[in-house]
Coordinates of C-alpha atoms in Angstrom, one line a residue:
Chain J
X44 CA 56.0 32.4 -10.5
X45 CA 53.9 29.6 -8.7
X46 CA 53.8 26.5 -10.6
X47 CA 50.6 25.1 -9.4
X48 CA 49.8 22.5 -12.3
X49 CA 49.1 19.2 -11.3
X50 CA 49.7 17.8 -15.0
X51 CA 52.2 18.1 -17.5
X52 CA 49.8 17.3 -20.2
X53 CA 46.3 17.0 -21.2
X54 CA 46.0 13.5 -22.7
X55 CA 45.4 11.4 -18.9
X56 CA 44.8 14.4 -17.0
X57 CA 41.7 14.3 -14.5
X58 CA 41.9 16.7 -11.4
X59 CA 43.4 19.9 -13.1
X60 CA 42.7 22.4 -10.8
X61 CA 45.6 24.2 -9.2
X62 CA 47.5 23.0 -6.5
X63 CA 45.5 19.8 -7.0
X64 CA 47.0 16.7 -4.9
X65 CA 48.7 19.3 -2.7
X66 CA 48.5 20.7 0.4
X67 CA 47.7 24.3 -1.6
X68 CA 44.2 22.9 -1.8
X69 CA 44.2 23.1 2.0
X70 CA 46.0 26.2 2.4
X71 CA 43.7 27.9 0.4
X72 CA 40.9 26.1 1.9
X73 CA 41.4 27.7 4.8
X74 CA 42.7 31.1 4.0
X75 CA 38.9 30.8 1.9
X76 CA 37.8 30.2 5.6
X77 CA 39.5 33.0 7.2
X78 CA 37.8 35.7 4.7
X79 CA 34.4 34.4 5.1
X80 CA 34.6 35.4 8.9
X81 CA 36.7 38.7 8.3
X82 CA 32.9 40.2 7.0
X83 CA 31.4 39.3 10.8
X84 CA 33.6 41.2 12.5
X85 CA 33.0 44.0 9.8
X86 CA 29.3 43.6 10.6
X87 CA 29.7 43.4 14.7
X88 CA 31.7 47.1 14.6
X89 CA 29.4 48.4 12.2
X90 CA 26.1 47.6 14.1
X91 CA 28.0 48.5 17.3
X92 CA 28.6 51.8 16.1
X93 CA 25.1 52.6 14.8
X94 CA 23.7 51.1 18.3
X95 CA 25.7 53.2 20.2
X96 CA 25.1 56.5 18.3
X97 CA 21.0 55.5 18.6
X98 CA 21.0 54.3 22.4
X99 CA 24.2 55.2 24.0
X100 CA 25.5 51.8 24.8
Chain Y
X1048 CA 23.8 0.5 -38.5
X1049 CA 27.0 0.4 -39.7
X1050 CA 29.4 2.1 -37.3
X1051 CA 30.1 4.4 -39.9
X1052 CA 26.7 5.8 -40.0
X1053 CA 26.3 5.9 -36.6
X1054 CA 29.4 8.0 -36.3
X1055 CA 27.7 10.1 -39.0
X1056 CA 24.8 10.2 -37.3
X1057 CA 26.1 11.3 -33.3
X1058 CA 28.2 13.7 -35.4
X1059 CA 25.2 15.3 -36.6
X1060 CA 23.4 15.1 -33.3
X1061 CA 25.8 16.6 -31.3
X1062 CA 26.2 19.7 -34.1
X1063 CA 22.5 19.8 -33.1
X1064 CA 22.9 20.5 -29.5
X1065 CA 25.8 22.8 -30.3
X1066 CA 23.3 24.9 -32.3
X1067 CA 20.8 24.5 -28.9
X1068 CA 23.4 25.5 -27.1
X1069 CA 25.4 28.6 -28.1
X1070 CA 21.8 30.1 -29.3
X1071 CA 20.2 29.9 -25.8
X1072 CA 23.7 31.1 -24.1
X1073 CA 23.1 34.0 -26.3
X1074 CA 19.7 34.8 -25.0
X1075 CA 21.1 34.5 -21.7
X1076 CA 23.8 36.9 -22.5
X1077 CA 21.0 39.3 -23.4
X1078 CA 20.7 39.6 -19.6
X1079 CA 23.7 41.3 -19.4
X1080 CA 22.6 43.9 -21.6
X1081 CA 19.2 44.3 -19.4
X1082 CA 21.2 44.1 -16.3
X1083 CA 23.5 47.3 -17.8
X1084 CA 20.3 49.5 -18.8
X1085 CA 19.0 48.9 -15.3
X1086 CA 22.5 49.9 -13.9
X1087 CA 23.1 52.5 -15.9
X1088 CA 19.5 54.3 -15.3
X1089 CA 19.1 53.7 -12.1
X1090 CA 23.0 55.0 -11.5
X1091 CA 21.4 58.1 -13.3
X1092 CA 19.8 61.3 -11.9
X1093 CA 15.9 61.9 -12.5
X1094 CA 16.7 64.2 -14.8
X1095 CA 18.9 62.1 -17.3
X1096 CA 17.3 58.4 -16.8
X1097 CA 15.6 58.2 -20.4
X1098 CA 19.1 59.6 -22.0
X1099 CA 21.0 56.5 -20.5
X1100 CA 19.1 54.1 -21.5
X1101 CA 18.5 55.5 -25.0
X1102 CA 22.6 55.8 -25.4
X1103 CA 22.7 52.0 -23.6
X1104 CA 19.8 50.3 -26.3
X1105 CA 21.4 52.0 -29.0
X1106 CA 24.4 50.7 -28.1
X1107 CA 22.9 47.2 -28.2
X1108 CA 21.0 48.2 -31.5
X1109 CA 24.3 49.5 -33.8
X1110 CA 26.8 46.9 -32.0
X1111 CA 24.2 43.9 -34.4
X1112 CA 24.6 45.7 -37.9
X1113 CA 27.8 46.8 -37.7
X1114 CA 29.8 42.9 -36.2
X1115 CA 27.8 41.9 -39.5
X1116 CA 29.2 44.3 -41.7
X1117 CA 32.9 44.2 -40.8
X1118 CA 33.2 42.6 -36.5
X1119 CA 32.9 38.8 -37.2
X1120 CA 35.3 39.2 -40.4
X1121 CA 37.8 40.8 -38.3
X1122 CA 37.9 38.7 -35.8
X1123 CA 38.4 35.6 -38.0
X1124 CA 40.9 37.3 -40.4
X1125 CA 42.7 39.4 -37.9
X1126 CA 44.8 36.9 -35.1
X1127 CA 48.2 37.5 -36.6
X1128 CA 48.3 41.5 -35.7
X1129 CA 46.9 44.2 -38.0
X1130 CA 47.3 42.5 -41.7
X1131 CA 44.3 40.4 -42.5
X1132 CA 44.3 36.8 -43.6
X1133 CA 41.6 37.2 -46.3
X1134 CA 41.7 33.2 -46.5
X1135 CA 40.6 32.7 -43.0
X1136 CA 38.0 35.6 -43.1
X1137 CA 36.6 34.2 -46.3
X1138 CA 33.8 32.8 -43.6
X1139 CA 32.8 36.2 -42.1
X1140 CA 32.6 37.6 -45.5
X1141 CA 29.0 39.5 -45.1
X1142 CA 27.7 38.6 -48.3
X1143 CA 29.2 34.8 -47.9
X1144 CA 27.4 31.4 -47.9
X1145 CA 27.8 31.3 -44.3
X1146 CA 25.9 34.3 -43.3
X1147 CA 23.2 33.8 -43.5
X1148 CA 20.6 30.8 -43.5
X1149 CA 22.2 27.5 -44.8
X1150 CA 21.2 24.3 -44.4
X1151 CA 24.6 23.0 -44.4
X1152 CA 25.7 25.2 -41.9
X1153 CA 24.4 25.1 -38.2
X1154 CA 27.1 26.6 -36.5
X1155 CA 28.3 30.8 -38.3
X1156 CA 24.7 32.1 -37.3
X1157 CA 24.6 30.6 -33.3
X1158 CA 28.8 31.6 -33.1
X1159 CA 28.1 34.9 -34.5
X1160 CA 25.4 35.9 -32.1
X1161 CA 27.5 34.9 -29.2
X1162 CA 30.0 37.2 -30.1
X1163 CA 27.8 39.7 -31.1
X1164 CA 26.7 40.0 -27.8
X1165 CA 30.0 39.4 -26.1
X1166 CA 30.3 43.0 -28.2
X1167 CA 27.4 44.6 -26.9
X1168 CA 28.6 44.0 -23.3
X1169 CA 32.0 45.9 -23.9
X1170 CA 29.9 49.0 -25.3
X1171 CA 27.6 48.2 -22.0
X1172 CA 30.5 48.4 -20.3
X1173 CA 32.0 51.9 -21.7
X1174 CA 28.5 53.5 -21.3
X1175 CA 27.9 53.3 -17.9
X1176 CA 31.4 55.3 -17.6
X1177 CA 30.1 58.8 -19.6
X1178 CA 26.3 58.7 -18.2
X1179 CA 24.9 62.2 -18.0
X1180 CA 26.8 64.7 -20.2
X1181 CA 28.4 62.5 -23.3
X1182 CA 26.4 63.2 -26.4
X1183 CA 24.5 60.7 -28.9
X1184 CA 26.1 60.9 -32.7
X1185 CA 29.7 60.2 -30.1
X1186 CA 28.6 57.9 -28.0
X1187 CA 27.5 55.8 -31.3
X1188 CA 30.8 55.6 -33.0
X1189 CA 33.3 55.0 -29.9
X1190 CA 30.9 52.1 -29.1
X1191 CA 31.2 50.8 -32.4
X1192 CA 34.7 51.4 -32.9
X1193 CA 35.0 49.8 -29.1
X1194 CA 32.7 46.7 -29.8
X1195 CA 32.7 46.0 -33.6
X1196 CA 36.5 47.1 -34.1
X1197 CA 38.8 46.8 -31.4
X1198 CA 37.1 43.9 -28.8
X1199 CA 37.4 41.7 -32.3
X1200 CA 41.1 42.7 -32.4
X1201 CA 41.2 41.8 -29.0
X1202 CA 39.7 38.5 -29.5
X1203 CA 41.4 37.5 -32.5
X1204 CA 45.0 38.4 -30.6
X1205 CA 44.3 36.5 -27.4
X1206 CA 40.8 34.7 -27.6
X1207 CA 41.5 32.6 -30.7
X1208 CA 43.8 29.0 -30.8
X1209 CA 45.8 31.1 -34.1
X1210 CA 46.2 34.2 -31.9
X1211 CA 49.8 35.6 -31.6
X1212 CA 49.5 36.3 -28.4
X1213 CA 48.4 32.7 -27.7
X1214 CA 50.7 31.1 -29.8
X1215 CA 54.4 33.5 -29.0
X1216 CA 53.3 33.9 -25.6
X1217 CA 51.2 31.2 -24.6
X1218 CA 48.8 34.0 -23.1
X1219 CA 46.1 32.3 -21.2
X1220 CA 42.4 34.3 -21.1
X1221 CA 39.4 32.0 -21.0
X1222 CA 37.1 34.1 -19.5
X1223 CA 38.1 37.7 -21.2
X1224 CA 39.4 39.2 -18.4
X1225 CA 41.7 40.8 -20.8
X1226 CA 40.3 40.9 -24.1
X1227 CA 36.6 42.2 -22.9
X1228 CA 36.6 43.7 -19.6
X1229 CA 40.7 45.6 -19.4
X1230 CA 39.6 46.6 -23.2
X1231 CA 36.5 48.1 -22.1
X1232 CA 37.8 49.7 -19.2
X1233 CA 40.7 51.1 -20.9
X1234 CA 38.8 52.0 -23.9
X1235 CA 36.4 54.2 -21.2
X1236 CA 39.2 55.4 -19.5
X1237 CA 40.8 57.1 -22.5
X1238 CA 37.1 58.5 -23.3
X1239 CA 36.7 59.9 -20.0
X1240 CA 40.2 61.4 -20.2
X1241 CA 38.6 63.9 -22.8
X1242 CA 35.3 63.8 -22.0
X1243 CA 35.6 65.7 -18.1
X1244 CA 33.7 65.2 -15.7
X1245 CA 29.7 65.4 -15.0
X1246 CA 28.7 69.1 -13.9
X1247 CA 29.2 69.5 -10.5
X1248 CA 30.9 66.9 -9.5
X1249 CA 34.4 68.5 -8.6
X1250 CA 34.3 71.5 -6.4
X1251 CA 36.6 74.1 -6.7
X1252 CA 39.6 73.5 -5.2
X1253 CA 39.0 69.8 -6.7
X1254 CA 37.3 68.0 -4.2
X1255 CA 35.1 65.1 -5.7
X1256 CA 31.2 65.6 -4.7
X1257 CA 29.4 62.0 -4.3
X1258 CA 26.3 62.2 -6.8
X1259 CA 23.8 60.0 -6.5
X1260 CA 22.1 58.0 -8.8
X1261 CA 17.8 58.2 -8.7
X1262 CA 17.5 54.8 -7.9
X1263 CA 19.8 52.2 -6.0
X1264 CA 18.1 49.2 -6.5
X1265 CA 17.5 49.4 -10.0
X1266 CA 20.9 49.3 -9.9
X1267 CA 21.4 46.5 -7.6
X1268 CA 18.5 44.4 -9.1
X1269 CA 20.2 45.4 -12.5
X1270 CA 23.6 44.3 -11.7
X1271 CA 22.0 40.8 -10.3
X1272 CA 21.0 40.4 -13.8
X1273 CA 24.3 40.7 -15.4
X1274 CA 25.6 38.2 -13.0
X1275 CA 22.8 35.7 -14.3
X1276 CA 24.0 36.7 -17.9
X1277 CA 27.4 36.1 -17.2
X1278 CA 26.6 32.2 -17.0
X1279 CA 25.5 32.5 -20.3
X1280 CA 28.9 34.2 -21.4
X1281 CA 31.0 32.3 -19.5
X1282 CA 29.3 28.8 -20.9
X1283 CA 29.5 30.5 -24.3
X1284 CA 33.4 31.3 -23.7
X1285 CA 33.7 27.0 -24.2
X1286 CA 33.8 25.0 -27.0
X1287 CA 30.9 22.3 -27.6
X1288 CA 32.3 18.7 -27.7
X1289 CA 31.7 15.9 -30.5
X1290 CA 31.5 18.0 -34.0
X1291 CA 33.4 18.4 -36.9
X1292 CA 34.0 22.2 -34.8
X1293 CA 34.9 20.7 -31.8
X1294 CA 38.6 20.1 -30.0
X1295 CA 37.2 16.6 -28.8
X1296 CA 34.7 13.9 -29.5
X1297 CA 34.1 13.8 -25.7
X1298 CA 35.1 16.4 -23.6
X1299 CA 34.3 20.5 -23.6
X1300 CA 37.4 23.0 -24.4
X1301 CA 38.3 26.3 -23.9
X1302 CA 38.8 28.7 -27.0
X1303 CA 42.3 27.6 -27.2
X1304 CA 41.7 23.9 -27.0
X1305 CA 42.5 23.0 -23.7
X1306 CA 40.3 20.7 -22.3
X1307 CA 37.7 21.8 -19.1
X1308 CA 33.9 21.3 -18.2
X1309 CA 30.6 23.4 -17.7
X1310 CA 31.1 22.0 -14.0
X1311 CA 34.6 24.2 -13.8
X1312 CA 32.8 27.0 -14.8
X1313 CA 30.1 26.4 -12.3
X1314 CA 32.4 25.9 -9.4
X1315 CA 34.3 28.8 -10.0
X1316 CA 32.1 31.3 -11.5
X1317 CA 29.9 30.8 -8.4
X1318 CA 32.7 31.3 -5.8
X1319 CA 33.9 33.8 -7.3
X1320 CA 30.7 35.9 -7.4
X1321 CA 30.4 35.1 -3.9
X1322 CA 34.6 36.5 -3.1
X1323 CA 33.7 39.5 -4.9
X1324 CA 30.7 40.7 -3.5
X1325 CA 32.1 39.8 0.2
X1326 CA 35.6 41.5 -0.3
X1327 CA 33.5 44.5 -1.9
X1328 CA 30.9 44.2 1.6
X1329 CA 34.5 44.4 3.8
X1330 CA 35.7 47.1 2.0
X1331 CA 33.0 49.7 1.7
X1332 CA 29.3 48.0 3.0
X1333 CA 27.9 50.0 0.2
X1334 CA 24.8 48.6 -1.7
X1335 CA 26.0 49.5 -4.9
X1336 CA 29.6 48.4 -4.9
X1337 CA 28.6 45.2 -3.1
X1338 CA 27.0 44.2 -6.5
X1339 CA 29.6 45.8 -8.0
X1340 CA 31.7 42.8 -6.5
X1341 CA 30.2 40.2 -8.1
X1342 CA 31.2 41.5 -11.2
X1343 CA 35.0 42.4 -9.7
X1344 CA 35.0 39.1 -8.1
X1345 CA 33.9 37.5 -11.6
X1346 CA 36.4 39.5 -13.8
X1347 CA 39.3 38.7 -11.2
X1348 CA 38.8 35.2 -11.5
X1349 CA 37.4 34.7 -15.5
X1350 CA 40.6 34.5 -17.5
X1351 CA 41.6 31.3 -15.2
X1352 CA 37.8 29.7 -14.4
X1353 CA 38.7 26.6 -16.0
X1354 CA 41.6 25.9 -13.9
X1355 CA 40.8 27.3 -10.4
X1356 CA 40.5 25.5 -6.9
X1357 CA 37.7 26.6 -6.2
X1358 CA 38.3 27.7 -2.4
X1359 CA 41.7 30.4 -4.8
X1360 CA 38.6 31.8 -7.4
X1361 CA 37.3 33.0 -3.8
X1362 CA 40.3 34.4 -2.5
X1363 CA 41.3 36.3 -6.1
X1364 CA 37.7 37.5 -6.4
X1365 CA 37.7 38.8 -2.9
X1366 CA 40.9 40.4 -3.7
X1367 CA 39.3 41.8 -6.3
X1368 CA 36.6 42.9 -4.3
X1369 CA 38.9 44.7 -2.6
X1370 CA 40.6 46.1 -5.3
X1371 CA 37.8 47.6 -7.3
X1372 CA 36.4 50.5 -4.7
X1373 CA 39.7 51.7 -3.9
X1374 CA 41.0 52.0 -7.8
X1375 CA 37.7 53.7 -8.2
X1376 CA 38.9 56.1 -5.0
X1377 CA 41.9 56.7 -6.8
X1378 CA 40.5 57.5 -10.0
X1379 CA 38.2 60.1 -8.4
X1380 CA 40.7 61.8 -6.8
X1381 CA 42.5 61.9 -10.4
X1382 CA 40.1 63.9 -11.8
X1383 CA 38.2 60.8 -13.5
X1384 CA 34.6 60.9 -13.3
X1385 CA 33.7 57.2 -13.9
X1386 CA 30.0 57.3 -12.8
X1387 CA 29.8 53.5 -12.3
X1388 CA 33.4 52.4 -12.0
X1389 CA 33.8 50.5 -14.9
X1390 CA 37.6 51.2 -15.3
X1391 CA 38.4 50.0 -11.9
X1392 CA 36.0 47.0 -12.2
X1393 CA 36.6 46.0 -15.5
X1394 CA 39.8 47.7 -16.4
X1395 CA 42.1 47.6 -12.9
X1396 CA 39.8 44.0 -11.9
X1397 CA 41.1 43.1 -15.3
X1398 CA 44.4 43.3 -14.8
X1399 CA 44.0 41.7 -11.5
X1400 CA 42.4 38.7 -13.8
X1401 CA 45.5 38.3 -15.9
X1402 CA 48.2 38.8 -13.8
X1403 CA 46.4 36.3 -11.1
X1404 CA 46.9 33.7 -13.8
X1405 CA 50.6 34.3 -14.3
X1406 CA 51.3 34.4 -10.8
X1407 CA 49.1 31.5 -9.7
X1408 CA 48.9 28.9 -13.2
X1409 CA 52.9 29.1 -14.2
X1410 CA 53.9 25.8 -15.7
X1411 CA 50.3 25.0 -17.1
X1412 CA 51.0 22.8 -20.7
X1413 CA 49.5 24.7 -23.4
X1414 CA 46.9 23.5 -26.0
X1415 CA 49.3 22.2 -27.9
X1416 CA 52.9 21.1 -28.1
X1417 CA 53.9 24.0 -30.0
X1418 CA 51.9 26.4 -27.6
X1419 CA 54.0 27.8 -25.0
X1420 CA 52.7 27.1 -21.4
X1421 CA 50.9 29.9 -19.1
X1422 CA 53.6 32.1 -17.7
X1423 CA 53.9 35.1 -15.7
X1424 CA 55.6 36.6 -18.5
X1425 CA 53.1 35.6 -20.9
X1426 CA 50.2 37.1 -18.7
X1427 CA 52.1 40.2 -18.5
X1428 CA 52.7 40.9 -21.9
X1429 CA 48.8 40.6 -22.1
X1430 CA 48.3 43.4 -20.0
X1431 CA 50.3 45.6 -21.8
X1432 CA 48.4 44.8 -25.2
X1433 CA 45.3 45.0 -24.0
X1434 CA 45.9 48.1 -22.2
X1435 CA 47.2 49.7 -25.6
X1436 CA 45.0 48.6 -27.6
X1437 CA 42.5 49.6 -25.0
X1438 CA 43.4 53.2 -23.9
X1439 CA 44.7 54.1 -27.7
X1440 CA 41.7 54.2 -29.6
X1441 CA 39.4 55.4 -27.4
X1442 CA 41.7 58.2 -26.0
X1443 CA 42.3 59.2 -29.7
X1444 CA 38.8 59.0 -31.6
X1445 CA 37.2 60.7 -28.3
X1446 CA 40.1 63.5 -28.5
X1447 CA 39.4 64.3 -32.0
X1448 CA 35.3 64.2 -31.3
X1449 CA 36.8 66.6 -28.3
X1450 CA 38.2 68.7 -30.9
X1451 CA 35.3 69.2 -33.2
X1452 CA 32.9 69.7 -30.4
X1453 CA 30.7 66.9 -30.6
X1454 CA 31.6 64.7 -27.7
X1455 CA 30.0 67.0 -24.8
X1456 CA 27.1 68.5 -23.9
X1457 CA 27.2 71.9 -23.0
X1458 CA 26.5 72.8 -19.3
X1459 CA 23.4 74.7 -19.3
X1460 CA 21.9 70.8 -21.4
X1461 CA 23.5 69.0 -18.0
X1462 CA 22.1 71.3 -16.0
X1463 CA 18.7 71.0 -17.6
X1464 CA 19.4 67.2 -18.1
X1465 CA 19.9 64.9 -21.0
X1466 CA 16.9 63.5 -21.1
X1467 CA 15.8 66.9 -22.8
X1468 CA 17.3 65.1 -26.1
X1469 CA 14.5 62.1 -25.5
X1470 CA 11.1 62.3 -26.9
X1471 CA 9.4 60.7 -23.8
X1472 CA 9.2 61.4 -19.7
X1473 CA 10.6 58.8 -17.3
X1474 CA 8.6 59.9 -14.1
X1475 CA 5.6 61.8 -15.7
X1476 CA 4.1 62.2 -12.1
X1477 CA 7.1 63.7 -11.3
X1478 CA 9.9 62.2 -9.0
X1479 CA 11.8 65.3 -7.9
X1480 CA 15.5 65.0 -7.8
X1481 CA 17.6 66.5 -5.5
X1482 CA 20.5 67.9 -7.4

C-alpha cells in the first residue's frame, strides 16, 4: 500500500514517523485540521435544533 | 573505576530502573481494571450492579493464579504455533528459580505482573459484553481460558521478536491492537453468539430496545480511568534500555526490537484519545460512546503508536471513532446484545488498528535483517489469526457451557436481577430502577 517510511534502516535513523520529510506531514496536518472543525458544525445544528424546539426561533 | 566496572555498574543501575519501571506501569494498569468495574456497573441496571462487578473483580482475582500456573509459561514457550519449546519456557516454569523472589533476578516478577494485567484487561474487556444474565462458574472459565490461555497465544504469535507471525510475516502490533483488543472482542463475540441476549431487549418482531444502564457517569468517570491506565500499558508495551534484557544500551524498543521512545507514545497516545473521542462526539453526541472513543480512537491507532505522525494517529482514531458506534449498530440489529460494545470497540476498532498499519506503514524495515518489513499483507494475515483464534475458542467452550446449561441465567433470575446471587445490596436506600 502506502509506503510512508522515511528510513530504510534503523542504525542512523532519527525522525521516523510516517510521511516524515514529506509533504504527507502537511497533508495530514491539515486534513487533522479539517476534523477538528467538522464537530462545530455538529454542535451549531444540534443546539439550533434544541433552541428552536424550546423557543421557536 | 575501571571502565569495566563502571559498565558493570550502569548495567546494574539501569536493571534497577527497569524494575522501577515496569512495576509502577503495572500499578497504573490497575486503573484499567477500576476503570472497567466502574463501566461495567454503572452500564448495569439497579437491579444487577453488585453481580457485575462481582463477575468483573473475580475476573481480576482468577486471571493472577491461573497466568502463574500455566499463562506466563505459554507465552514464553508457545511463539512458534501450538507445540511448545520447553527450552524457552524453562523461565516461566511455576516452580522455577525465576518465580519467585531472587536476588539475581530483578526482572521475571515486574515482566510477569505486566502481563498479568495486560490479561486481566482482555477478561475486563469480554465482561462488560455478557453483563446482566451470563452466570458465575461460566463467566470464570471463558475468562481464564480468554486471558490465561489464548491472549498468551496471541502474544507469543505476534507480540514476541521469536513470533511466527513476526518473523514469516513481519506482522507489526506494538500496541495489541490485535493480539489484546480483536482477541477480546472476538473472543466475546463468539460468547455472545451463544449466550442471547439480555431479557427484553429485542421485541418481538426483533426490534432492539435501548436499555439503560443505572448510572452514566460512573461509566464515563470509569472509562476516564481506563484511558489513564492505558499509559501505563502502552509504556509497559516498550522495552527498557541499557540491560542485559534490553535491545539497546541507549534507546527504548518495541517488543520486536525496533527502536522508539516514551515521547512516541506520548504524542500519539494523546492524539489519538483525542481523534476518538471527537469522531465518536460527530457521530452520535452520546455521553457514553464519546468515552467510548477514547478507547476506539486508542485501539485504532495502538498497533502503530511508535511510528505515527501524530496529526495521522488523529485522523485513524477519529476514523475509529466513527467506526465503533455504527459496528455496534450493526451488531444490534444482528441480534448481538453487546451491552457495552466491546466487539465493535475492541474487536471491529481492532481490525481498523491493524489494517491502518498495513495500509499506512508499508515499506517499514523490520527489527532485523531477517524480519520481513510491515506490509499490507502481513497486517492482513494478522487479522485473520487473531480473529480465529479469537472467535474459535470462545464460540466453542461457551457452546458446550450452552449445552450443559450453565452459561445462562434463567429468565425469571433476570427478571428478578443478578444481583440476587450477591450476598450484599448496592442501593440499600433503595434507588428504583425503571425497567
Amino acid at each position: 500500500m502506502i509506503n510512508s517510511s522515511p528510513v530504510e534502516a534503523w542504525d542512523t535513523a532519527s525522525a521516523i514517523f510516517t510521511f516524515a520529510g514529506s509533504g504527507g506531514v502537511h497533508l495530514w496536518f491539515w486534513v487533522m485540521c479539517l476534523l477538528c472543525v467538522v464537530p462545530l458544525a455538529v454542535s451549531l445544528k444540534a443546539e439550533k435544533a434544541v433552541e428552536k424546539e424550546h423557543n421557536g426561533k | 573505576m575501571s571502565p569495566e566496572e563502571l559498565y558493570v555498574a550502569t548495567t546494574r543501575a539501569n536493571m534497577l530502573n527497569l524494575e522501577v519501571y515496569y512495576y509502577w506501569a503495572t500499578a497504573i494498569m490497575i486503573l484499567i481494571h477500576a476503570g472497567f468495574l466502574m463501566y461495567e456497573m454503572g452500564a448495569s441496571r439497579v437491579k444487577h450492579v453488585l453481580a457485575s462487578g462481582t463477575k468483573n473483580i473475580l475476573a481480576f482475582a482468577f486471571m493472577i493464579p491461573t497466568f502463574f500456573m500455566f499463562g506466563w509459561w505459554i507465552y514464553l514457550s508457545m511463539y512458534n504455533g501450538f507445540v511448545p519449546d520447553f527450552e524457552a519456557g524453562a523461565g516461566g516454569v511455576p516452580w522455577g528459580d525465576s518465580m519467585g523472589p531472587n536476588l539475581a533476578d530483578n526482572a521475571t516478577g515486574v515482566f510477569w505482573g505486566a502481563f498479568t494485567l495486560f490479561a486481566c484487561t482482555t477478561a475486563s474487556i469480554m465482561s462488560g459484553s455478557v453483563i446482566e444474565r451470563i452466570r458465575m462458574a461460566a463467566f470464570i472459565v471463558l475468562a481464564v481460558l480468554l486471558g490465561s490461555v489464548v491472549w498468551n497465544l496471541s502474544a507469543a504469535w505476534g507480540w514476541h521478536y521469536a513470533g511466527w507471525m513476526v518473523t514469516g510475516w513481519g506482522y507489526h502490533d506494538m500496541g495489541a491492537s490485535g493480539v489484546v483488543h480483536m482477541i477480546s472482542g472476538f473472543f466475546a463475540l463468539g460468547v455472545l453468539i451463544n449466550l442471547g441476549p439480555r431479557v427484553g431487549k429485542y421485541n418481538p418482531d426483533g426490534s432492539p430496545n435501548r436499555i439503560r444502564g443505572h448510572s452514566l457517569p460512573m461509566t464515563a468517570t470509569g472509562l476516564m480511568l481506563i484511558v489513564v491506565g492505558f499509559f501505563g500499558f502502552l509504556g509497559a508495551c516498550l522495552i527498557f534500555p541499557g540491560t542485559e534484557l534490553s535491545w539497546s544500551a541507549t534507546q527504548w524498543a518495541n517488543i520486536y526490537g525496533q527502536p522508539t521512545t516514551l515521547s512516541a507514545i506520548c504524542f500519539n497516545t494523546l492524539m489519538a484519545v483525542a481523534g476518538g473521542i471527537i469522531g465518536c462526539y460527530v457521530m452520535t453526541r452520546d455521553p457514553f460512546w464519546m468515552m467510548s472513543g477514547a478507547l476506539c480512537g486508542v485501539i485504532s491507532a495502538a498497533a502503530g503508536l511508535d511510528l505515527w505522525y501524530p496529526g495521522l494517529a488523529f485522523v485513524v482514531a477519529f476514523a475509529g471513532g466513527i467506526l465503533g458506534p455504527w459496528a455496534a449498530g450493526v451488531l444490534e440489529r444482528m441480534g448481538i446484545d453487546d451491552a457495552v460494545g466491546a466487539v465493535s470497540v475492541h474487536g471491529v476498532c481492532g481490525i481498523w488498528g491493524l489494517l491502518a498499519v498495513g495500509i499506512f506503514m508499508g515499506g517499514y524495515p523490520g527489527p532485523s535483517a531477517e524480519i520481513p518489513a510491515i506490509s499490507f499483507t502481513g497486517q492482513f494475515v494478522g487479522v485473520i489469526v487473531m480473529f480465529l483464534l479469537g472467535f474459535i475458542p470462545g464460540y466453542v467452550v461457551s457452546w458446550i457451557f450452552h449445552k450443559l446449561g450453565i452459561l445462562r441465567a434463567s429468565e425469571p433470575v433476570q427478571e428478578a436481577g443478578m444481583d440476587k446471587e450477591i450476598n450484599a445490596v448496592a442501593y440499600p436506600e433503595e434507588i428504583k430502577s425503571m425497567h
